[in-house]
């Protein structure tokens, strides 16, 4: 046994625990690998620690994952960039393990190291590593290699570049779908490093292979590459090579591929320019909006505003709007819901008149939708329309929709509408709110579900913030305080909660004159739960009110509560008293 | 559709009938030994290469076997010459490892016991030295990784291993001045690192520290770890799981629904088939088994209790309630009886290796379907026609609901399925083949072999490639014994490349080669 100086014990333990049987201890040591490296010094880190880690490749995946991550930032500990290559072998091994997340992390770390390595080291160490992985016997190695070309390629000499392109092309045609998926995923990044002439020839032919793959999962990822590649190519090349592919994809047999196109299409519009967008992409998009698979329509409907923003208003009105109309009565509620969540954003795009003429009827019909999510989605984006046409045109339909949602039998729906009430209040203005919504807000305080009452109390506070204390004094506070006499203690508790939230907003005067007496009164309640909540509320009120009030009103009440027969009441009363003492000392 | 050369392009003369021989048995019962319920094998599956075999049992265990004959490179040619006997050419397996995959559970919401019995095992893509497989009981699917780990011995620690139990205890035993000594792992010496600070370590490092030396022995340990659990997605009992050719998804099927999963995501699945009627009173048909096409990622077949097989195309829509193709045999007129519907129920479907054919097993027959022909099966094989008069008895003792599996040979020329009295039958399905063999799962498989009379003249219907055979087997076995309904051979699997069948008789795994 080696003798270790006392100050070194922790670090010695840490090193020993690299091989502890308990995975948590091993993980901890790996997480502190940089400390170990500093203790060993750069040279021994290179010669001992790194090879040691390299042999540690059959550890549990969690440990390997941590190791892959730590090694990515290890360059300073092995003596700087000129020694970075010693980090490659252990990471290369990790690139071949079975667990996807470990491999991904190892690839990420290799990229990070490779990006800092000197050019001659990349040629001498990094590129051979990429080639070894790409020729690996197991698909795991080949999957990992795809993510490394973007680092290897730029510094390779010409002959090697040709070889690397050929290898990547092979990977695009690998037997294993996993490898082809990885090649498809990384194609965009690799393409970004490839010179323009090769881009047009080699990369595009790889891309073509991937777009015709038998496996839907590979084609899906090729769709994602379309936009990335499109941005690299000159507009005319993009039109010549990418556009036909995307138009083809938009009619793919597999709905999953069309779904991806629907999600990505608007990104391509910029790459191809306005004319091809008008002639090719708009028709493709219209087809997707009318797809017979609901999932595809959901994706397409969700992008309708983004797409319209790229088009000019005339095109949008001429081509997209008719589809939007159809979608607003789609048989799938999810399609309507997706449409409702974005359609309000079309108002600023189309301008005032088309919005009133064309969109308003759609808004109104969606506001009457049988599916609550659709109505909620419309209401949540109300501000976008308000800026364009004002709220008046909508308010007639809005109110019944809100009332119906407010009384929906599903408490989650009620909860959702409560969240939007402050937004609605600010958009609709005080007058409208007073007439129609005030009563609803009070009604929620008496809801049967706790979450609703809780949200309602919070809502009351936000309304007071929105319209100011004077308004609240008139329209909220009296009604709220009235309810403290509710026979059910749970409702009384909600009111106490509302008071504690309102107090900071209303300010000291109103708190003392209106709120505090009610709370003090509640301390005589017969239910202990109310009483200890009184103690909690009083504690929260102490910082707001004047010291004299604390002395005169709050403390006597708390003192009384500390003698309550109920243990919880005594506990919270004592706690509140202590905090009042602290305030006094300040 | 490729794969058409499987049977169609077969040699003009059908392959010779195979001569089956006993190869191996695992878990053989000694005479009079009683079978423990938990030991009864409930699933058998070869992996894609045929180098491994997995069995699952009612006790929730999975047992793995590995092929030995292809791997034994250790024996030199010279040694073999000295041994002077022919090298056995047929695949041989040895026990590799076993692990407890599922435990009995209790569903408190539904007050139901969930058995640990393994319903299906499916192998996943192998990577490196690790093996991956999916196993399922009635409710929960698990993803297992089985890996060989070299046994390593650690020596030369910095501290006395006997003292170094945990970092905290070392710190406390060594320095009583340490303020918070006894926290295990990390937290207590966070402070000490900071005290040490960056410049504590000299530039050359601390020479007194050393890394633990690891001595790797040749010994290996097999470790099975459950990597993912796919649960809470089935209201009914899972009858099948099947991997997709894309290597990243799989399906699980219960009585009324089929769900699609990503192997890496256990928290959500997508429902792709739902046959549950709005009112359960209207329920007339349930899903009995489902399988992905071996190469086309978008196609899957599922069978029903009414005897139909539906082929669905995942490309068409997200919810595949409407099928692309329906394979059903029209009921022969006048043959209807009380049992017709019960025995029509399909207990298993399997795609052939290239995906051109689907093999289905119902209670009395094996049927081979060409996926390009939905008017009727291309071949029907009677498995145990002699039981037809006894259907009433079979119904009364519930045997009629037994779920027999079926399998195809790797070359697609033969099919096999099990029956009662621990027998299984192998039929040739190549055009013109009349092969029909009955074997018993025992060390002497031909013991009960019925002497088939010289081939009867084949029916003219063979022109349409519809062959019916097997009905020539007599009602009782060759020994004149009554059939034993308690010994049934439900599970069997054909090696993917060799003529080797593994089958389960109660708790014993028998292997036969030809």
Coordinates of C-alpha atoms in Angstrom, one line a residue, chain B residues 87-378:
Chain B
X87 CA -17.1 -33.4 -37.7
X88 CA -20.7 -32.9 -36.9
X89 CA -22.1 -30.5 -39.5
X90 CA -25.4 -29.7 -37.9
X91 CA -25.7 -26.6 -35.7
X92 CA -25.3 -27.2 -32.0
X93 CA -26.1 -24.9 -29.2
X94 CA -25.0 -24.5 -25.7
X95 CA -26.6 -22.8 -22.7
X96 CA -25.3 -19.2 -22.6
X97 CA -27.1 -17.4 -19.8
X98 CA -30.5 -16.7 -18.3
X99 CA -32.1 -13.8 -16.6
X100 CA -35.4 -12.9 -14.9
X101 CA -37.2 -10.8 -17.4
X102 CA -40.6 -10.3 -15.8
X103 CA -41.9 -10.6 -12.3
X104 CA -45.5 -11.2 -11.2
X105 CA -47.3 -7.9 -10.6
X106 CA -50.6 -6.7 -9.4
X107 CA -52.6 -4.0 -11.1
X108 CA -54.2 -2.2 -8.2
X109 CA -56.5 -0.1 -10.4
X110 CA -58.1 -3.1 -12.1
X111 CA -57.5 -5.6 -9.3
X112 CA -55.9 -7.9 -11.7
X113 CA -52.9 -10.1 -11.4
X114 CA -50.3 -9.7 -14.1
X115 CA -48.6 -13.0 -14.9
X116 CA -44.9 -13.0 -15.4
X117 CA -45.2 -15.5 -18.3
X118 CA -43.2 -14.5 -21.3
X119 CA -45.6 -14.3 -24.3
X120 CA -43.1 -13.4 -27.0
X121 CA -39.4 -12.7 -27.5
X122 CA -37.9 -10.8 -30.5
X123 CA -34.3 -10.2 -31.2
X124 CA -33.1 -6.8 -32.1
X125 CA -30.1 -5.7 -34.2
X126 CA -26.9 -6.8 -32.6
X127 CA -24.2 -4.3 -32.1
X128 CA -20.7 -5.1 -30.9
X129 CA -20.6 -8.0 -28.6
X130 CA -23.9 -7.1 -27.0
X131 CA -27.1 -8.9 -27.7
X132 CA -30.4 -7.1 -27.6
X133 CA -33.9 -8.5 -27.3
X134 CA -37.4 -7.6 -26.5
X135 CA -39.5 -9.7 -24.2
X136 CA -43.1 -9.2 -23.2
X137 CA -45.6 -10.6 -20.9
X138 CA -49.3 -9.7 -21.0
X139 CA -48.8 -6.0 -20.3
X140 CA -45.2 -4.9 -20.3
X141 CA -42.5 -5.1 -23.0
X142 CA -38.8 -4.9 -21.9
X143 CA -35.7 -4.2 -23.9
X144 CA -32.8 -6.3 -22.7
X145 CA -29.1 -5.9 -23.4
X146 CA -26.9 -8.9 -22.7
X147 CA -23.3 -8.3 -22.7
X148 CA -20.1 -10.1 -22.0
X149 CA -17.9 -8.4 -19.5
X150 CA -14.4 -9.3 -18.9
X151 CA -13.7 -10.1 -15.3
X152 CA -11.3 -7.4 -14.0
X153 CA -9.3 -7.4 -10.9
X154 CA -8.3 -4.2 -9.4
X155 CA -5.0 -3.9 -7.6
X156 CA -2.6 -1.3 -6.5
X157 CA -4.9 1.3 -5.1
X158 CA -3.7 4.5 -3.5
X159 CA -5.4 3.6 -0.3
X160 CA -5.8 0.3 1.6
X161 CA -8.8 -1.2 -0.1
X162 CA -10.0 -2.6 3.2
X163 CA -10.3 0.9 4.6
X164 CA -11.4 2.6 1.4
X165 CA -15.1 1.6 1.7
X166 CA -16.4 4.9 0.6
X167 CA -14.8 8.2 0.2
X168 CA -16.4 9.7 3.2
X169 CA -15.4 7.0 5.6
X170 CA -11.8 7.3 4.5
X171 CA -11.8 10.9 5.0
X172 CA -13.3 10.6 8.5
X173 CA -11.0 7.8 9.6
X174 CA -7.9 9.7 8.5
X175 CA -8.5 13.2 9.6
X176 CA -10.6 13.9 12.6
X177 CA -10.2 17.6 11.9
X178 CA -12.3 17.3 8.8
X179 CA -15.4 19.3 9.6
X180 CA -18.0 17.3 7.7
X181 CA -16.4 13.9 7.3
X182 CA -19.0 11.3 6.8
X183 CA -20.9 12.1 3.6
X184 CA -20.3 9.4 1.2
X185 CA -19.1 10.4 -2.3
X186 CA -18.3 13.8 -3.3
X187 CA -20.1 16.3 -1.2
X188 CA -17.8 16.2 1.7
X189 CA -14.7 16.7 -0.3
X190 CA -16.1 19.3 -2.6
X191 CA -14.7 21.7 -0.1
X192 CA -11.3 20.0 0.1
X193 CA -10.9 20.4 -3.7
X194 CA -11.7 24.1 -3.5
X195 CA -9.2 24.4 -0.6
X196 CA -6.6 22.7 -2.8
X197 CA -7.4 25.2 -5.5
X198 CA -5.9 25.2 -9.0
X199 CA -2.4 26.0 -8.1
X200 CA -2.2 23.4 -5.4
X201 CA -1.2 20.8 -7.9
X202 CA 2.4 21.3 -9.0
X203 CA 3.0 21.5 -12.8
X204 CA 4.5 18.0 -13.0
X205 CA 1.7 16.4 -11.1
X206 CA 1.9 14.5 -7.8
X207 CA 4.1 11.5 -8.3
X208 CA 2.8 9.7 -5.2
X209 CA -0.6 9.2 -6.8
X210 CA -1.2 6.3 -9.0
X211 CA -4.0 4.9 -11.1
X212 CA -5.5 1.6 -10.1
X213 CA -3.9 -1.2 -12.0
X214 CA -6.5 -3.4 -13.7
X215 CA -5.7 -7.0 -14.4
X216 CA -8.1 -8.3 -17.1
X217 CA -8.5 -12.0 -17.0
X218 CA -9.8 -14.2 -19.8
X219 CA -12.9 -15.0 -17.8
X220 CA -16.0 -13.2 -18.9
X221 CA -19.3 -12.6 -17.2
X222 CA -22.5 -12.3 -19.0
X223 CA -24.6 -9.4 -17.7
X224 CA -28.2 -8.8 -18.7
X225 CA -29.5 -5.3 -18.1
X226 CA -33.0 -4.1 -18.8
X227 CA -32.4 -0.9 -20.8
X228 CA -36.0 0.2 -21.3
X229 CA -39.5 -0.7 -20.2
X230 CA -42.4 0.0 -22.5
X231 CA -45.5 -0.2 -20.3
X232 CA -49.0 1.1 -19.7
X233 CA -49.9 1.1 -23.3
X234 CA -52.2 -2.0 -23.5
X235 CA -55.6 -2.5 -21.9
X236 CA -55.7 -6.1 -23.1
X237 CA -53.2 -8.9 -23.2
X238 CA -50.3 -8.5 -25.5
X239 CA -50.1 -11.4 -28.0
X240 CA -47.3 -10.3 -30.3
X241 CA -44.4 -8.0 -30.7
X242 CA -42.5 -7.5 -34.0
X243 CA -39.5 -5.5 -35.1
X244 CA -39.6 -3.2 -38.1
X245 CA -36.9 -3.5 -40.8
X246 CA -35.9 0.1 -40.2
X247 CA -34.2 -1.1 -37.0
X248 CA -35.7 1.7 -34.9
X249 CA -39.4 0.8 -34.4
X250 CA -41.5 -2.2 -33.3
X251 CA -45.1 -3.0 -32.8
X252 CA -47.0 -4.6 -30.0
X253 CA -50.4 -6.1 -30.5
X254 CA -53.1 -6.9 -28.0
X255 CA -56.6 -8.3 -28.5
X256 CA -58.0 -5.0 -29.8
X257 CA -55.1 -2.7 -30.6
X258 CA -51.7 -2.5 -32.2
X259 CA -49.3 0.1 -31.0
X260 CA -46.1 1.4 -32.7
X261 CA -43.0 2.2 -30.6
X262 CA -39.6 3.7 -31.2
X263 CA -37.0 1.4 -29.5
X264 CA -35.4 4.4 -27.9
X265 CA -38.5 6.0 -26.5
X266 CA -40.4 4.1 -23.9
X267 CA -42.6 6.9 -22.7
X268 CA -45.0 7.0 -25.7
X269 CA -46.4 4.8 -28.5
X270 CA -48.7 5.4 -31.3
X271 CA -51.9 3.5 -31.8
X272 CA -52.0 2.3 -35.4
X273 CA -54.8 -0.2 -35.4
X274 CA -57.9 -0.1 -33.1
X275 CA -60.6 -2.7 -33.7
X276 CA -62.4 -1.9 -30.4
X277 CA -66.1 -1.3 -31.2
X278 CA -67.8 1.7 -29.6
X279 CA -69.9 -0.8 -27.7
X280 CA -68.2 -3.9 -26.4
X281 CA -71.4 -5.8 -26.9
X282 CA -70.7 -5.6 -30.7
X283 CA -67.3 -7.3 -30.3
X284 CA -67.1 -10.1 -32.8
X285 CA -63.4 -10.4 -33.7
X286 CA -60.1 -9.9 -31.9
X287 CA -56.5 -9.6 -33.0
X288 CA -54.6 -12.8 -32.4
X289 CA -51.2 -12.0 -33.8
X290 CA -49.3 -9.4 -35.8
X291 CA -46.0 -9.2 -37.6
X292 CA -44.1 -6.7 -39.6
X293 CA -43.0 -7.5 -43.2
X294 CA -39.3 -8.5 -43.1
X295 CA -38.2 -5.9 -45.6
X296 CA -40.9 -3.4 -46.4
X297 CA -41.0 -1.0 -43.5
X298 CA -44.5 0.1 -44.2
X299 CA -46.3 -3.3 -44.3
X300 CA -47.6 -5.4 -41.5
X301 CA -50.0 -8.3 -41.2
X302 CA -52.3 -9.2 -38.4
X303 CA -54.6 -12.1 -37.9
X304 CA -58.0 -12.3 -36.3
X305 CA -60.1 -14.8 -34.4
X306 CA -62.4 -15.0 -37.4
X307 CA -59.7 -16.5 -39.5
X308 CA -58.8 -13.6 -41.6
X309 CA -55.4 -11.9 -42.2
X310 CA -55.2 -8.3 -42.9
X311 CA -52.3 -6.6 -44.6
X312 CA -52.0 -2.9 -43.7
X313 CA -49.9 -0.1 -45.2
X314 CA -48.5 2.3 -42.7
X315 CA -47.9 4.8 -45.4
X316 CA -51.6 5.3 -46.2
X317 CA -52.7 6.8 -42.9
X318 CA -51.7 7.3 -39.3
X319 CA -54.5 5.2 -38.0
X320 CA -54.6 2.0 -40.2
X321 CA -58.1 0.8 -39.4
X322 CA -58.8 0.1 -43.0
X323 CA -56.7 -2.7 -44.5
X324 CA -54.9 -2.8 -47.8
X325 CA -55.5 -6.5 -48.4
X326 CA -57.7 -9.1 -46.7
X327 CA -56.8 -12.8 -46.9
X328 CA -59.7 -15.0 -46.1
X329 CA -60.9 -18.4 -47.2
X330 CA -64.5 -18.5 -48.1
X331 CA -66.4 -21.0 -46.0
X332 CA -67.1 -24.2 -47.8
X333 CA -70.9 -24.4 -48.2
X334 CA -72.7 -26.9 -45.9
X335 CA -69.7 -27.5 -43.7
X336 CA -70.7 -25.1 -41.0
X337 CA -70.9 -26.5 -37.4
X338 CA -70.8 -25.2 -33.9
X339 CA -67.0 -25.3 -34.0
X340 CA -66.5 -23.7 -37.4
X341 CA -65.8 -20.2 -36.0
X342 CA -63.7 -21.4 -33.0
X343 CA -61.4 -23.5 -35.1
X344 CA -61.1 -20.8 -37.7
X345 CA -59.3 -18.5 -35.3
X346 CA -55.7 -17.9 -36.4
X347 CA -53.2 -18.5 -33.6
X348 CA -50.1 -17.3 -35.4
X349 CA -48.9 -15.6 -38.6
X350 CA -45.4 -15.5 -40.0
X351 CA -43.9 -13.9 -43.0
X352 CA -41.5 -15.9 -45.1
X353 CA -37.9 -14.6 -45.1
X354 CA -38.3 -12.5 -48.3
X355 CA -41.8 -11.4 -47.4
X356 CA -43.6 -12.9 -50.4
X357 CA -45.6 -15.4 -48.4
X358 CA -47.5 -15.5 -45.1
X359 CA -48.0 -18.7 -43.1
X360 CA -50.9 -18.9 -40.8
X361 CA -52.0 -21.5 -38.3
X362 CA -55.6 -22.1 -37.3
X363 CA -56.7 -24.9 -35.0
X364 CA -56.8 -27.6 -37.7
X365 CA -54.6 -26.4 -40.5
X366 CA -51.6 -24.5 -41.7
X367 CA -52.2 -22.2 -44.6
X368 CA -49.7 -20.6 -46.9
X369 CA -50.8 -17.3 -48.6
X370 CA -49.1 -15.4 -51.4
X371 CA -49.4 -11.8 -50.5
X372 CA -50.2 -11.1 -54.2
X373 CA -53.2 -13.4 -54.1
X374 CA -56.0 -12.7 -51.7
X375 CA -58.6 -15.1 -53.1
X376 CA -57.4 -18.0 -51.1
X377 CA -54.3 -19.8 -49.7
X378 CA -51.8 -21.3 -52.2

